[in-house]
Amino acid sequence: VSALDRVVIVGAGAAGHHCALELRACGFAGQILLVGPERHGPYDRTLLSKDFLEGEVDSDSLALAHLGEYEAKGIELRLETEVVGLLPRTREVALANGSLVDYDRLVIATGGVPARPRALAGSAGRVLRGLNDAAELREELVRARHLIVIGAGFVGGEVAASALALGLTVTMIEALPTPLARAVGAEVGERIADLHRGRGVELVTGTAVTAIVKGDDDAGVVVTLSNGRELSGDVALIAAGMRPAVQWLVGSKVDIDGGVVTDELCRTTAPDVFAAGDCASWWHPRMKARVRIEHWDTAAQHGTAAAQSVLGDGQPFAPVPFFWSTQHGIRLQAVGHVDAWDAVEIDDSKGKDSFVARYYRDGRLIAGFAAGDPHAIAEARRELESSRRARV
Ligand SMILES: Cc1cc2nc3c(=O)[nH]c(=O)nc-3n(C[C@H](O)[C@H](O)[C@H](O)COP(=O)(O)OP(=O)(O)OC[C@H]3O[C@@H](n4cnc5c(N)ncnc54)[C@H](O)[C@@H]3O)c2cc1C
């Protein structure tokens, strides 16, 4: 076993932050470097499209910890520092400023970057992933009257709802016939579409966006749809999902296949290099599949699990995934992995703006999704966890 004096964590997001804290909590006494390109220390990204955009919280209150807490724990935060390459043979990472930093163990926790459909590369559409994106978007929204959102996924839906709360009108364009059909199925997607339409969002489905250009005199935007229709707005946001931020690993020994490939102990294919969070495509021993999950709670737990593996004390990472979103004041929650279900049962009996979906495979519950019903999700979680224990 090689010496373990210095752990470098690339990416100061949810996974990186929890990884650093766990290393100390487990008694690791060596150096911990937490590296990120942003000006801010780790912060709660999930509020960017919700409370932050609506002006309910400011950027300082998004911080996951005061900078002094990292210092007190001897965690060195290297902010405004981008990592551009990995040299596993010499155990070094290359920084954008040309310098090299060596490591004994490396944790890759770089999350993702917003995806832009090819036709919209270099277009006038904004994207939202980081605090700077959110601050710029908010500044524009408070002066705007009409927002066009491209992509009716969770982030798109949240921004649409926040913009309505700020008094804007919103058009949301979705390429699929039903929003979120791939993520949660058409039945649930239709109900989410109804939530948006019921609140006054103009939702256009089954239609792609082919261009976004600045309006006359650089004022506002003009969005062209695949059916030829042109829409004018003050701001356009492209919310077309993300892709893992792994470009800097191309050419290293780390296998990339839809994310950084790891085993259930967060180990990549390069020695002493681990990965966690949104960027990792990991072997889930209970699902018997490689999965990549974009959920805040899972990323945080994944960072913790990676720290334990770094210290040689890892347990197979096999969480029941959990996700939430808030749109139009309604809590949407999912538990389990909504994937390859063969039956879905929907209960609409609890009244307006509320429903519960339970997904089954071979007669066995695999996931639950609920709008405005946390109890149903807690119950589904209990069932999923007890069926897991029964099968261990
Ligand atoms: C607007 C928005 C709202 C969301 N809302 C929810 C929600 O309500 N519920 C939910 O469960 N999930 C939500 N998510 C998803 C959730 O935020 C992610 O799953 C979670 O942040 C993943 O954590 P992570 O640490 O893997 O990645 P990130 O949080 O993305 O952190 C990765 C960090 O790595 C840094 N980085 C990237 N490349 C490099 C590099 N080359 N060198 C150094 N550092 C680098 C990035 O700057 C970033 O700070 C939301 C996401 C977004 C964008």
GROMACS .gro file of C-alpha atoms and ligand atoms in nm:
model
  445
    1VAL     CA    1   0.000   0.000   0.000
    2SER     CA    2   0.144   0.339  -0.097
    3ALA     CA    3   0.188   0.623   0.155
    4LEU     CA    4  -0.121   0.824   0.234
    5ASP     CA    5  -0.022   1.179   0.329
    6ARG     CA    6  -0.222   1.384   0.084
    7VAL     CA    7  -0.572   1.345  -0.061
    8VAL     CA    8  -0.668   1.577  -0.344
    9ILE     CA    9  -1.039   1.618  -0.419
   10VAL     CA   10  -1.117   1.772  -0.757
   11GLY     CA   11  -1.455   1.948  -0.743
   12ALA     CA   12  -1.583   2.145  -0.444
   13GLY     CA   13  -1.951   2.051  -0.479
   14ALA     CA   14  -2.176   1.827  -0.270
   15ALA     CA   15  -1.966   1.513  -0.317
   16GLY     CA   16  -1.630   1.688  -0.270
   17HIS     CA   17  -1.744   1.873   0.043
   18HIS     CA   18  -1.879   1.560   0.212
   19CYS     CA   19  -1.573   1.361   0.110
   20ALA     CA   20  -1.340   1.614   0.276
   21LEU     CA   21  -1.545   1.624   0.598
   22GLU     CA   22  -1.567   1.246   0.618
   23LEU     CA   23  -1.191   1.203   0.576
   24ARG     CA   24  -1.142   1.414   0.890
   25ALA     CA   25  -1.434   1.253   1.072
   26CYS     CA   26  -1.266   0.916   1.015
   27GLY     CA   27  -0.945   1.045   1.175
   28PHE     CA   28  -0.733   1.103   0.863
   29ALA     CA   29  -0.456   1.337   0.980
   30GLY     CA   30  -0.285   1.411   0.646
   31GLN     CA   31  -0.335   1.694   0.400
   32ILE     CA   32  -0.673   1.743   0.230
   33LEU     CA   33  -0.695   1.969  -0.073
   34LEU     CA   34  -1.041   2.055  -0.205
   35VAL     CA   35  -1.005   2.216  -0.547
   36GLY     CA   36  -1.268   2.404  -0.749
   37PRO     CA   37  -1.278   2.665  -1.026
   38GLU     CA   38  -1.546   2.883  -0.871
   39ARG     CA   39  -1.492   3.186  -0.648
   40HIS     CA   40  -1.727   3.042  -0.385
   41GLY     CA   41  -1.670   2.760  -0.138
   42PRO     CA   42  -1.910   2.463  -0.160
   43TYR     CA   43  -2.275   2.575  -0.170
   44ASP     CA   44  -2.625   2.435  -0.203
   45ARG     CA   45  -2.674   2.411  -0.578
   46THR     CA   46  -3.033   2.287  -0.544
   47LEU     CA   47  -3.160   2.631  -0.435
   48LEU     CA   48  -3.019   2.810  -0.741
   49SER     CA   49  -3.328   2.743  -0.952
   50LYS     CA   50  -3.569   2.795  -0.662
   51ASP     CA   51  -3.529   3.021  -0.354
   52PHE     CA   52  -3.215   3.196  -0.484
   53LEU     CA   53  -3.375   3.284  -0.817
   54GLU     CA   54  -3.686   3.409  -0.638
   55GLY     CA   55  -3.471   3.629  -0.412
   56GLU     CA   56  -3.567   3.434  -0.099
   57VAL     CA   57  -3.204   3.358  -0.005
   58ASP     CA   58  -2.877   3.534  -0.092
   59SER     CA   59  -2.554   3.374  -0.209
   60ASP     CA   60  -2.392   3.378   0.138
   61SER     CA   61  -2.670   3.168   0.289
   62LEU     CA   62  -2.619   2.898   0.025
   63ALA     CA   63  -2.276   2.804   0.169
   64LEU     CA   64  -2.253   2.447   0.298
   65ALA     CA   65  -2.006   2.566   0.565
   66HIS     CA   66  -1.827   2.887   0.667
   67LEU     CA   67  -1.480   2.910   0.517
   68GLY     CA   68  -1.346   2.916   0.875
   69GLU     CA   69  -1.482   2.566   0.933
   70TYR     CA   70  -1.266   2.423   0.656
   71GLU     CA   71  -0.968   2.602   0.803
   72ALA     CA   72  -1.045   2.474   1.152
   73LYS     CA   73  -1.057   2.119   1.016
   74GLY     CA   74  -0.734   2.165   0.821
   75ILE     CA   75  -0.910   2.129   0.485
   76GLU     CA   76  -0.731   2.345   0.230
   77LEU     CA   77  -0.979   2.501  -0.013
   78ARG     CA   78  -0.816   2.593  -0.343
   79LEU     CA   79  -1.079   2.807  -0.508
   80GLU     CA   80  -1.062   2.965  -0.855
   81THR     CA   81  -0.850   2.667  -0.952
   82GLU     CA   82  -0.941   2.448  -1.247
   83VAL     CA   83  -0.785   2.106  -1.297
   84VAL     CA   84  -0.712   2.037  -1.663
   85GLY     CA   85  -0.535   1.701  -1.664
   86LEU     CA   86  -0.448   1.384  -1.473
   87LEU     CA   87  -0.108   1.211  -1.482
   88PRO     CA   88  -0.169   0.886  -1.294
   89ARG     CA   89   0.185   0.752  -1.351
   90THR     CA   90   0.343   1.036  -1.154
   91ARG     CA   91   0.031   1.084  -0.935
   92GLU     CA   92  -0.021   1.444  -1.031
   93VAL     CA   93  -0.301   1.665  -1.152
   94ALA     CA   94  -0.232   1.957  -1.385
   95LEU     CA   95  -0.387   2.296  -1.307
   96ALA     CA   96  -0.498   2.552  -1.562
   97ASN     CA   97  -0.222   2.786  -1.446
   98GLY     CA   98   0.037   2.531  -1.562
   99SER     CA   99   0.141   2.398  -1.221
  100LEU     CA  100   0.122   2.036  -1.103
  101VAL     CA  101  -0.017   1.911  -0.772
  102ASP     CA  102   0.076   1.565  -0.650
  103TYR     CA  103  -0.151   1.330  -0.463
  104ASP     CA  104  -0.141   0.998  -0.282
  105ARG     CA  105  -0.513   0.947  -0.339
  106LEU     CA  106  -0.730   1.144  -0.579
  107VAL     CA  107  -1.107   1.184  -0.568
  108ILE     CA  108  -1.283   1.300  -0.885
  109ALA     CA  109  -1.601   1.490  -0.792
  110THR     CA  110  -1.643   1.731  -1.082
  111GLY     CA  111  -2.020   1.697  -1.130
  112GLY     CA  112  -2.147   1.813  -1.468
  113VAL     CA  113  -2.170   2.093  -1.718
  114PRO     CA  114  -2.496   2.200  -1.881
  115ALA     CA  115  -2.567   2.025  -2.209
  116ARG     CA  116  -2.650   2.239  -2.511
  117PRO     CA  117  -2.820   2.067  -2.803
  118ARG     CA  118  -2.589   2.087  -3.106
  119ALA     CA  119  -2.813   2.334  -3.289
  120LEU     CA  120  -2.791   2.571  -2.992
  121ALA     CA  121  -2.414   2.567  -2.939
  122GLY     CA  122  -2.296   2.927  -2.931
  123SER     CA  123  -2.658   3.054  -2.932
  124ALA     CA  124  -2.793   3.340  -2.722
  125GLY     CA  125  -2.952   3.095  -2.472
  126ARG     CA  126  -2.833   3.100  -2.111
  127VAL     CA  127  -2.758   2.789  -1.905
  128LEU     CA  128  -2.780   2.723  -1.530
  129ARG     CA  129  -2.547   2.509  -1.324
  130GLY     CA  130  -2.343   2.735  -1.095
  131LEU     CA  131  -2.396   3.031  -0.867
  132ASN     CA  132  -2.259   3.278  -1.122
  133ASP     CA  133  -2.506   3.150  -1.384
  134ALA     CA  134  -2.789   3.187  -1.130
  135ALA     CA  135  -2.684   3.538  -1.024
  136GLU     CA  136  -2.672   3.655  -1.387
  137LEU     CA  137  -3.004   3.489  -1.465
  138ARG     CA  138  -3.168   3.648  -1.161
  139GLU     CA  139  -3.040   3.990  -1.258
  140GLU     CA  140  -3.200   3.952  -1.601
  141LEU     CA  141  -3.525   3.803  -1.471
  142VAL     CA  142  -3.598   4.086  -1.229
  143ARG     CA  143  -3.598   4.323  -1.527
  144ALA     CA  144  -3.771   4.086  -1.772
  145ARG     CA  145  -4.133   4.026  -1.865
  146HIS     CA  146  -4.119   3.704  -2.065
  147LEU     CA  147  -3.896   3.399  -2.018
  148ILE     CA  148  -3.858   3.114  -2.266
  149VAL     CA  149  -3.735   2.788  -2.116
  150ILE     CA  150  -3.597   2.522  -2.349
  151GLY     CA  151  -3.639   2.181  -2.185
  152ALA     CA  152  -3.916   2.087  -1.939
  153GLY     CA  153  -3.705   1.872  -1.708
  154PHE     CA  154  -3.674   1.935  -1.335
  155VAL     CA  155  -3.441   2.237  -1.361
  156GLY     CA  156  -3.647   2.386  -1.647
  157GLY     CA  157  -3.969   2.337  -1.451
  158GLU     CA  158  -3.821   2.493  -1.137
  159VAL     CA  159  -3.696   2.800  -1.323
  160ALA     CA  160  -4.033   2.836  -1.499
  161ALA     CA  161  -4.209   2.828  -1.161
  162SER     CA  162  -3.963   3.076  -1.005
  163ALA     CA  163  -4.007   3.315  -1.298
  164LEU     CA  164  -4.387   3.303  -1.255
  165ALA     CA  165  -4.338   3.381  -0.886
  166LEU     CA  166  -4.133   3.685  -0.994
  167GLY     CA  167  -4.427   3.802  -1.207
  168LEU     CA  168  -4.300   3.698  -1.552
  169THR     CA  169  -4.492   3.510  -1.817
  170VAL     CA  170  -4.325   3.186  -1.928
  171THR     CA  171  -4.321   2.969  -2.239
  172MET     CA  172  -4.155   2.630  -2.194
  173ILE     CA  173  -4.059   2.424  -2.501
  174GLU     CA  174  -4.010   2.048  -2.477
  175ALA     CA  175  -3.887   1.827  -2.761
  176LEU     CA  176  -4.059   1.512  -2.627
  177PRO     CA  177  -4.438   1.473  -2.652
  178THR     CA  178  -4.451   1.458  -2.270
  179PRO     CA  179  -4.215   1.632  -2.028
  180LEU     CA  180  -3.995   1.398  -1.820
  181ALA     CA  181  -4.131   1.092  -2.004
  182ARG     CA  182  -3.789   0.927  -2.003
  183ALA     CA  183  -3.724   1.005  -1.637
  184VAL     CA  184  -4.061   0.920  -1.480
  185GLY     CA  185  -4.284   0.789  -1.760
  186ALA     CA  186  -4.558   0.954  -1.964
  187GLU     CA  187  -4.834   0.914  -1.699
  188VAL     CA  188  -4.640   1.110  -1.437
  189GLY     CA  189  -4.498   1.347  -1.699
  190GLU     CA  190  -4.853   1.440  -1.809
  191ARG     CA  191  -4.947   1.524  -1.452
  192ILE     CA  192  -4.642   1.748  -1.415
  193ALA     CA  193  -4.733   1.914  -1.747
  194ASP     CA  194  -5.081   1.979  -1.601
  195LEU     CA  195  -4.925   2.142  -1.293
  196HIS     CA  196  -4.739   2.387  -1.516
  197ARG     CA  197  -5.032   2.458  -1.745
  198GLY     CA  198  -5.264   2.499  -1.447
  199ARG     CA  199  -5.037   2.774  -1.313
  200GLY     CA  200  -5.025   2.956  -1.647
  201VAL     CA  201  -4.704   2.833  -1.808
  202GLU     CA  202  -4.744   2.801  -2.188
  203LEU     CA  203  -4.604   2.452  -2.243
  204VAL     CA  204  -4.524   2.355  -2.602
  205THR     CA  205  -4.439   1.984  -2.640
  206GLY     CA  206  -4.314   1.763  -2.922
  207THR     CA  207  -4.128   2.063  -3.065
  208ALA     CA  208  -3.754   2.126  -3.084
  209VAL     CA  209  -3.580   2.461  -3.077
  210THR     CA  210  -3.361   2.518  -3.381
  211ALA     CA  211  -3.213   2.861  -3.306
  212ILE     CA  212  -3.189   3.129  -3.039
  213VAL     CA  213  -3.064   3.467  -3.153
  214LYS     CA  214  -3.051   3.811  -2.996
  215GLY     CA  215  -3.343   4.040  -3.079
  216ASP     CA  216  -3.318   4.371  -3.266
  217ASP     CA  217  -3.065   4.609  -3.113
  218ASP     CA  218  -2.944   4.322  -2.892
  219ALA     CA  219  -3.263   4.348  -2.685
  220GLY     CA  220  -3.419   4.018  -2.579
  221VAL     CA  221  -3.413   3.695  -2.776
  222VAL     CA  222  -3.588   3.533  -3.069
  223VAL     CA  223  -3.637   3.158  -3.043
  224THR     CA  224  -3.714   2.956  -3.357
  225LEU     CA  225  -3.904   2.628  -3.326
  226SER     CA  226  -3.882   2.324  -3.553
  227ASN     CA  227  -4.234   2.401  -3.684
  228GLY     CA  228  -4.114   2.742  -3.804
  229ARG     CA  229  -4.284   2.941  -3.528
  230GLU     CA  230  -4.077   3.229  -3.387
  231LEU     CA  231  -4.112   3.341  -3.026
  232SER     CA  232  -3.981   3.662  -2.877
  233GLY     CA  233  -3.881   3.691  -2.514
  234ASP     CA  234  -3.652   3.884  -2.285
  235VAL     CA  235  -3.448   3.583  -2.173
  236ALA     CA  236  -3.403   3.223  -2.301
  237LEU     CA  237  -3.276   2.951  -2.071
  238ILE     CA  238  -3.153   2.620  -2.214
  239ALA     CA  239  -3.233   2.353  -1.953
  240ALA     CA  240  -3.143   2.045  -2.155
  241GLY     CA  241  -2.974   1.842  -1.883
  242MET     CA  242  -2.606   1.802  -1.812
  243ARG     CA  243  -2.311   1.593  -1.917
  244PRO     CA  244  -2.044   1.475  -1.675
  245ALA     CA  245  -1.749   1.717  -1.641
  246VAL     CA  246  -1.487   1.463  -1.745
  247GLN     CA  247  -1.325   1.624  -2.048
  248TRP     CA  248  -1.008   1.685  -1.844
  249LEU     CA  249  -0.965   1.308  -1.801
  250VAL     CA  250  -0.955   1.222  -2.170
  251GLY     CA  251  -0.624   1.051  -2.244
  252SER     CA  252  -0.563   0.951  -1.878
  253LYS     CA  253  -0.594   0.592  -1.757
  254VAL     CA  254  -0.937   0.659  -1.614
  255ASP     CA  255  -1.211   0.480  -1.807
  256ILE     CA  256  -1.498   0.701  -1.916
  257ASP     CA  257  -1.825   0.549  -2.030
  258GLY     CA  258  -2.117   0.784  -1.975
  259GLY     CA  259  -1.925   0.911  -1.668
  260VAL     CA  260  -1.618   0.805  -1.472
  261VAL     CA  261  -1.644   0.427  -1.443
  262THR     CA  262  -1.601   0.291  -1.088
  263ASP     CA  263  -1.668  -0.024  -0.892
  264GLU     CA  264  -1.893  -0.031  -0.586
  265LEU     CA  265  -1.606   0.102  -0.373
  266CYS     CA  266  -1.576   0.420  -0.585
  267ARG     CA  267  -1.247   0.297  -0.739
  268THR     CA  268  -1.176   0.405  -1.095
  269THR     CA  269  -0.959   0.208  -1.337
  270ALA     CA  270  -0.650   0.413  -1.236
  271PRO     CA  271  -0.468   0.319  -0.914
  272ASP     CA  272  -0.558   0.529  -0.609
  273VAL     CA  273  -0.806   0.736  -0.808
  274PHE     CA  274  -1.169   0.740  -0.687
  275ALA     CA  275  -1.483   0.913  -0.815
  276ALA     CA  276  -1.815   1.019  -0.663
  277GLY     CA  277  -2.127   1.222  -0.734
  278ASP     CA  278  -2.292   1.325  -1.061
  279CYS     CA  279  -1.977   1.256  -1.268
  280ALA     CA  280  -1.944   0.891  -1.158
  281SER     CA  281  -2.094   0.590  -1.331
  282TRP     CA  282  -2.071   0.331  -1.054
  283TRP     CA  283  -2.152  -0.032  -1.006
  284HIS     CA  284  -2.459  -0.055  -0.784
  285PRO     CA  285  -2.435  -0.401  -0.632
  286ARG     CA  286  -2.803  -0.428  -0.547
  287MET     CA  287  -2.928  -0.306  -0.884
  288LYS     CA  288  -2.661  -0.518  -1.053
  289ALA     CA  289  -2.599  -0.238  -1.302
  290ARG     CA  290  -2.378   0.059  -1.355
  291VAL     CA  291  -2.574   0.374  -1.273
  292ARG     CA  292  -2.512   0.747  -1.280
  293ILE     CA  293  -2.747   0.947  -1.064
  294GLU     CA  294  -2.793   1.323  -1.054
  295HIS     CA  295  -2.937   1.372  -0.705
  296TRP     CA  296  -2.806   1.597  -0.430
  297ASP     CA  297  -2.847   1.348  -0.143
  298THR     CA  298  -2.693   1.063  -0.338
  299ALA     CA  299  -2.393   1.279  -0.436
  300ALA     CA  300  -2.337   1.378  -0.073
  301GLN     CA  301  -2.355   1.016   0.046
  302HIS     CA  302  -2.131   0.913  -0.243
  303GLY     CA  303  -1.864   1.162  -0.133
  304THR     CA  304  -1.879   1.015   0.217
  305ALA     CA  305  -1.848   0.662   0.079
  306ALA     CA  306  -1.549   0.763  -0.137
  307ALA     CA  307  -1.369   0.902   0.170
  308GLN     CA  308  -1.412   0.570   0.349
  309SER     CA  309  -1.278   0.383   0.045
  310VAL     CA  310  -0.980   0.621   0.022
  311LEU     CA  311  -0.896   0.522   0.379
  312GLY     CA  312  -0.924   0.152   0.294
  313ASP     CA  313  -1.243   0.112   0.494
  314GLY     CA  314  -1.506   0.130   0.222
  315GLN     CA  315  -1.842  -0.046   0.208
  316PRO     CA  316  -2.019  -0.118  -0.122
  317PHE     CA  317  -2.213   0.197  -0.212
  318ALA     CA  318  -2.571   0.080  -0.261
  319PRO     CA  319  -2.810   0.359  -0.155
  320VAL     CA  320  -3.180   0.381  -0.227
  321PRO     CA  321  -3.168   0.701  -0.440
  322PHE     CA  322  -3.377   0.998  -0.327
  323PHE     CA  323  -3.463   1.315  -0.518
  324TRP     CA  324  -3.687   1.618  -0.464
  325SER     CA  325  -3.791   1.921  -0.660
  326THR     CA  326  -4.016   2.213  -0.569
  327GLN     CA  327  -4.230   2.369  -0.840
  328HIS     CA  328  -4.517   2.616  -0.792
  329GLY     CA  329  -4.492   2.552  -0.418
  330ILE     CA  330  -4.550   2.178  -0.467
  331ARG     CA  331  -4.298   1.927  -0.340
  332LEU     CA  332  -4.216   1.658  -0.598
  333GLN     CA  333  -4.020   1.364  -0.456
  334ALA     CA  334  -3.884   1.038  -0.591
  335VAL     CA  335  -3.736   0.740  -0.413
  336GLY     CA  336  -3.573   0.435  -0.570
  337HIS     CA  337  -3.441   0.413  -0.923
  338VAL     CA  338  -3.715   0.477  -1.178
  339ASP     CA  339  -3.575   0.252  -1.449
  340ALA     CA  340  -3.709  -0.033  -1.661
  341TRP     CA  341  -4.044  -0.062  -1.479
  342ASP     CA  342  -4.314  -0.281  -1.631
  343ALA     CA  343  -4.611  -0.138  -1.442
  344VAL     CA  344  -4.696   0.191  -1.276
  345GLU     CA  345  -4.986   0.248  -1.039
  346ILE     CA  346  -5.112   0.603  -0.995
  347ASP     CA  347  -5.327   0.729  -0.711
  348ASP     CA  348  -5.491   1.065  -0.787
  349SER     CA  349  -5.744   1.044  -0.507
  350LYS     CA  350  -5.573   1.288  -0.268
  351GLY     CA  351  -5.699   1.597  -0.449
  352LYS     CA  352  -5.573   1.876  -0.669
  353ASP     CA  353  -5.197   1.910  -0.729
  354SER     CA  354  -5.129   1.583  -0.553
  355PHE     CA  355  -5.066   1.230  -0.678
  356VAL     CA  356  -4.860   0.924  -0.598
  357ALA     CA  357  -4.700   0.688  -0.851
  358ARG     CA  358  -4.557   0.348  -0.761
  359TYR     CA  359  -4.335   0.172  -1.015
  360TYR     CA  360  -4.306  -0.207  -1.028
  361ARG     CA  361  -4.086  -0.459  -1.205
  362ASP     CA  362  -4.190  -0.828  -1.198
  363GLY     CA  363  -4.446  -0.739  -0.933
  364ARG     CA  364  -4.186  -0.586  -0.701
  365LEU     CA  365  -4.182  -0.216  -0.601
  366ILE     CA  366  -3.873  -0.044  -0.746
  367ALA     CA  367  -3.952   0.325  -0.704
  368GLY     CA  368  -4.207   0.582  -0.596
  369PHE     CA  369  -4.285   0.935  -0.710
  370ALA     CA  370  -4.518   1.178  -0.537
  371ALA     CA  371  -4.644   1.531  -0.576
  372GLY     CA  372  -4.741   1.696  -0.249
  373ASP     CA  373  -4.737   1.375  -0.049
  374PRO     CA  374  -4.421   1.325   0.161
  375HIS     CA  375  -4.590   1.050   0.364
  376ALA     CA  376  -4.634   0.832   0.055
  377ILE     CA  377  -4.265   0.873  -0.025
  378ALA     CA  378  -4.160   0.791   0.330
  379GLU     CA  379  -4.373   0.478   0.307
  380ALA     CA  380  -4.227   0.377  -0.031
  381ARG     CA  381  -3.879   0.434   0.107
  382ARG     CA  382  -3.952   0.205   0.405
  383GLU     CA  383  -4.079  -0.064   0.171
  384LEU     CA  384  -3.777  -0.035  -0.059
  385GLU     CA  385  -3.537  -0.049   0.234
  386SER     CA  386  -3.705  -0.345   0.399
  387SER     CA  387  -3.721  -0.540   0.072
  388ARG     CA  388  -3.350  -0.468   0.033
  389ARG     CA  389  -3.277  -0.607   0.379
  390ALA     CA  390  -3.488  -0.914   0.304
  391ARG     CA  391  -3.283  -0.989  -0.005
  392VAL     CA  392  -2.935  -0.937   0.148
  393LIG     C1  393  -3.010   2.432  -1.075
  393LIG     C2  394  -3.005   2.292  -1.015
  393LIG     C3  395  -3.103   2.252  -0.924
  393LIG     C4  396  -3.099   2.124  -0.869
  393LIG     N1  397  -3.198   2.087  -0.781
  393LIG     C5  398  -3.194   1.964  -0.727
  393LIG     C6  399  -3.295   1.924  -0.633
  393LIG     O1  400  -3.388   1.998  -0.604
  393LIG     N2  401  -3.284   1.801  -0.577
  393LIG     C7  402  -3.182   1.715  -0.607
  393LIG     O2  403  -3.177   1.604  -0.552
  393LIG     N3  404  -3.085   1.750  -0.695
  393LIG     C8  405  -3.089   1.872  -0.756
  393LIG     N4  406  -2.992   1.909  -0.843
  393LIG     C9  407  -2.882   1.815  -0.873
  393LIG    C10  408  -2.774   1.829  -0.766
  393LIG     O3  409  -2.741   1.964  -0.749
  393LIG    C11  410  -2.653   1.747  -0.808
  393LIG     O4  411  -2.691   1.612  -0.811
  393LIG    C12  412  -2.535   1.765  -0.711
  393LIG     O5  413  -2.497   1.900  -0.705
  393LIG    C13  414  -2.418   1.679  -0.756
  393LIG     O6  415  -2.310   1.701  -0.672
  393LIG     P1  416  -2.161   1.680  -0.724
  393LIG     O7  417  -2.073   1.717  -0.610
  393LIG     O8  418  -2.148   1.548  -0.786
  393LIG     O9  419  -2.144   1.785  -0.843
  393LIG     P2  420  -2.152   1.943  -0.838
  393LIG    O10  421  -2.241   1.990  -0.730
  393LIG    O11  422  -2.181   1.986  -0.978
  393LIG    O12  423  -2.004   1.988  -0.801
  393LIG    C14  424  -1.896   1.965  -0.886
  393LIG    C15  425  -1.794   2.074  -0.867
  393LIG    O13  426  -1.680   2.041  -0.947
  393LIG    C16  427  -1.629   2.157  -1.002
  393LIG     N5  428  -1.548   2.123  -1.121
  393LIG    C17  429  -1.591   2.085  -1.242
  393LIG     N6  430  -1.488   2.065  -1.326
  393LIG    C18  431  -1.375   2.091  -1.255
  393LIG    C19  432  -1.236   2.089  -1.286
  393LIG     N7  433  -1.192   2.055  -1.408
  393LIG     N8  434  -1.147   2.125  -1.190
  393LIG    C20  435  -1.191   2.157  -1.066
  393LIG     N9  436  -1.322   2.158  -1.031
  393LIG    C21  437  -1.413   2.127  -1.124
  393LIG    C22  438  -1.753   2.238  -1.036
  393LIG    O14  439  -1.722   2.375  -1.048
  393LIG    C23  440  -1.842   2.210  -0.917
  393LIG    O15  441  -1.829   2.304  -0.815
  393LIG    C24  442  -2.995   2.036  -0.903
  393LIG    C25  443  -2.896   2.077  -0.995
  393LIG    C26  444  -2.900   2.203  -1.050
  393LIG    C27  445  -2.794   2.247  -1.148
   0.00000   0.00000   0.00000
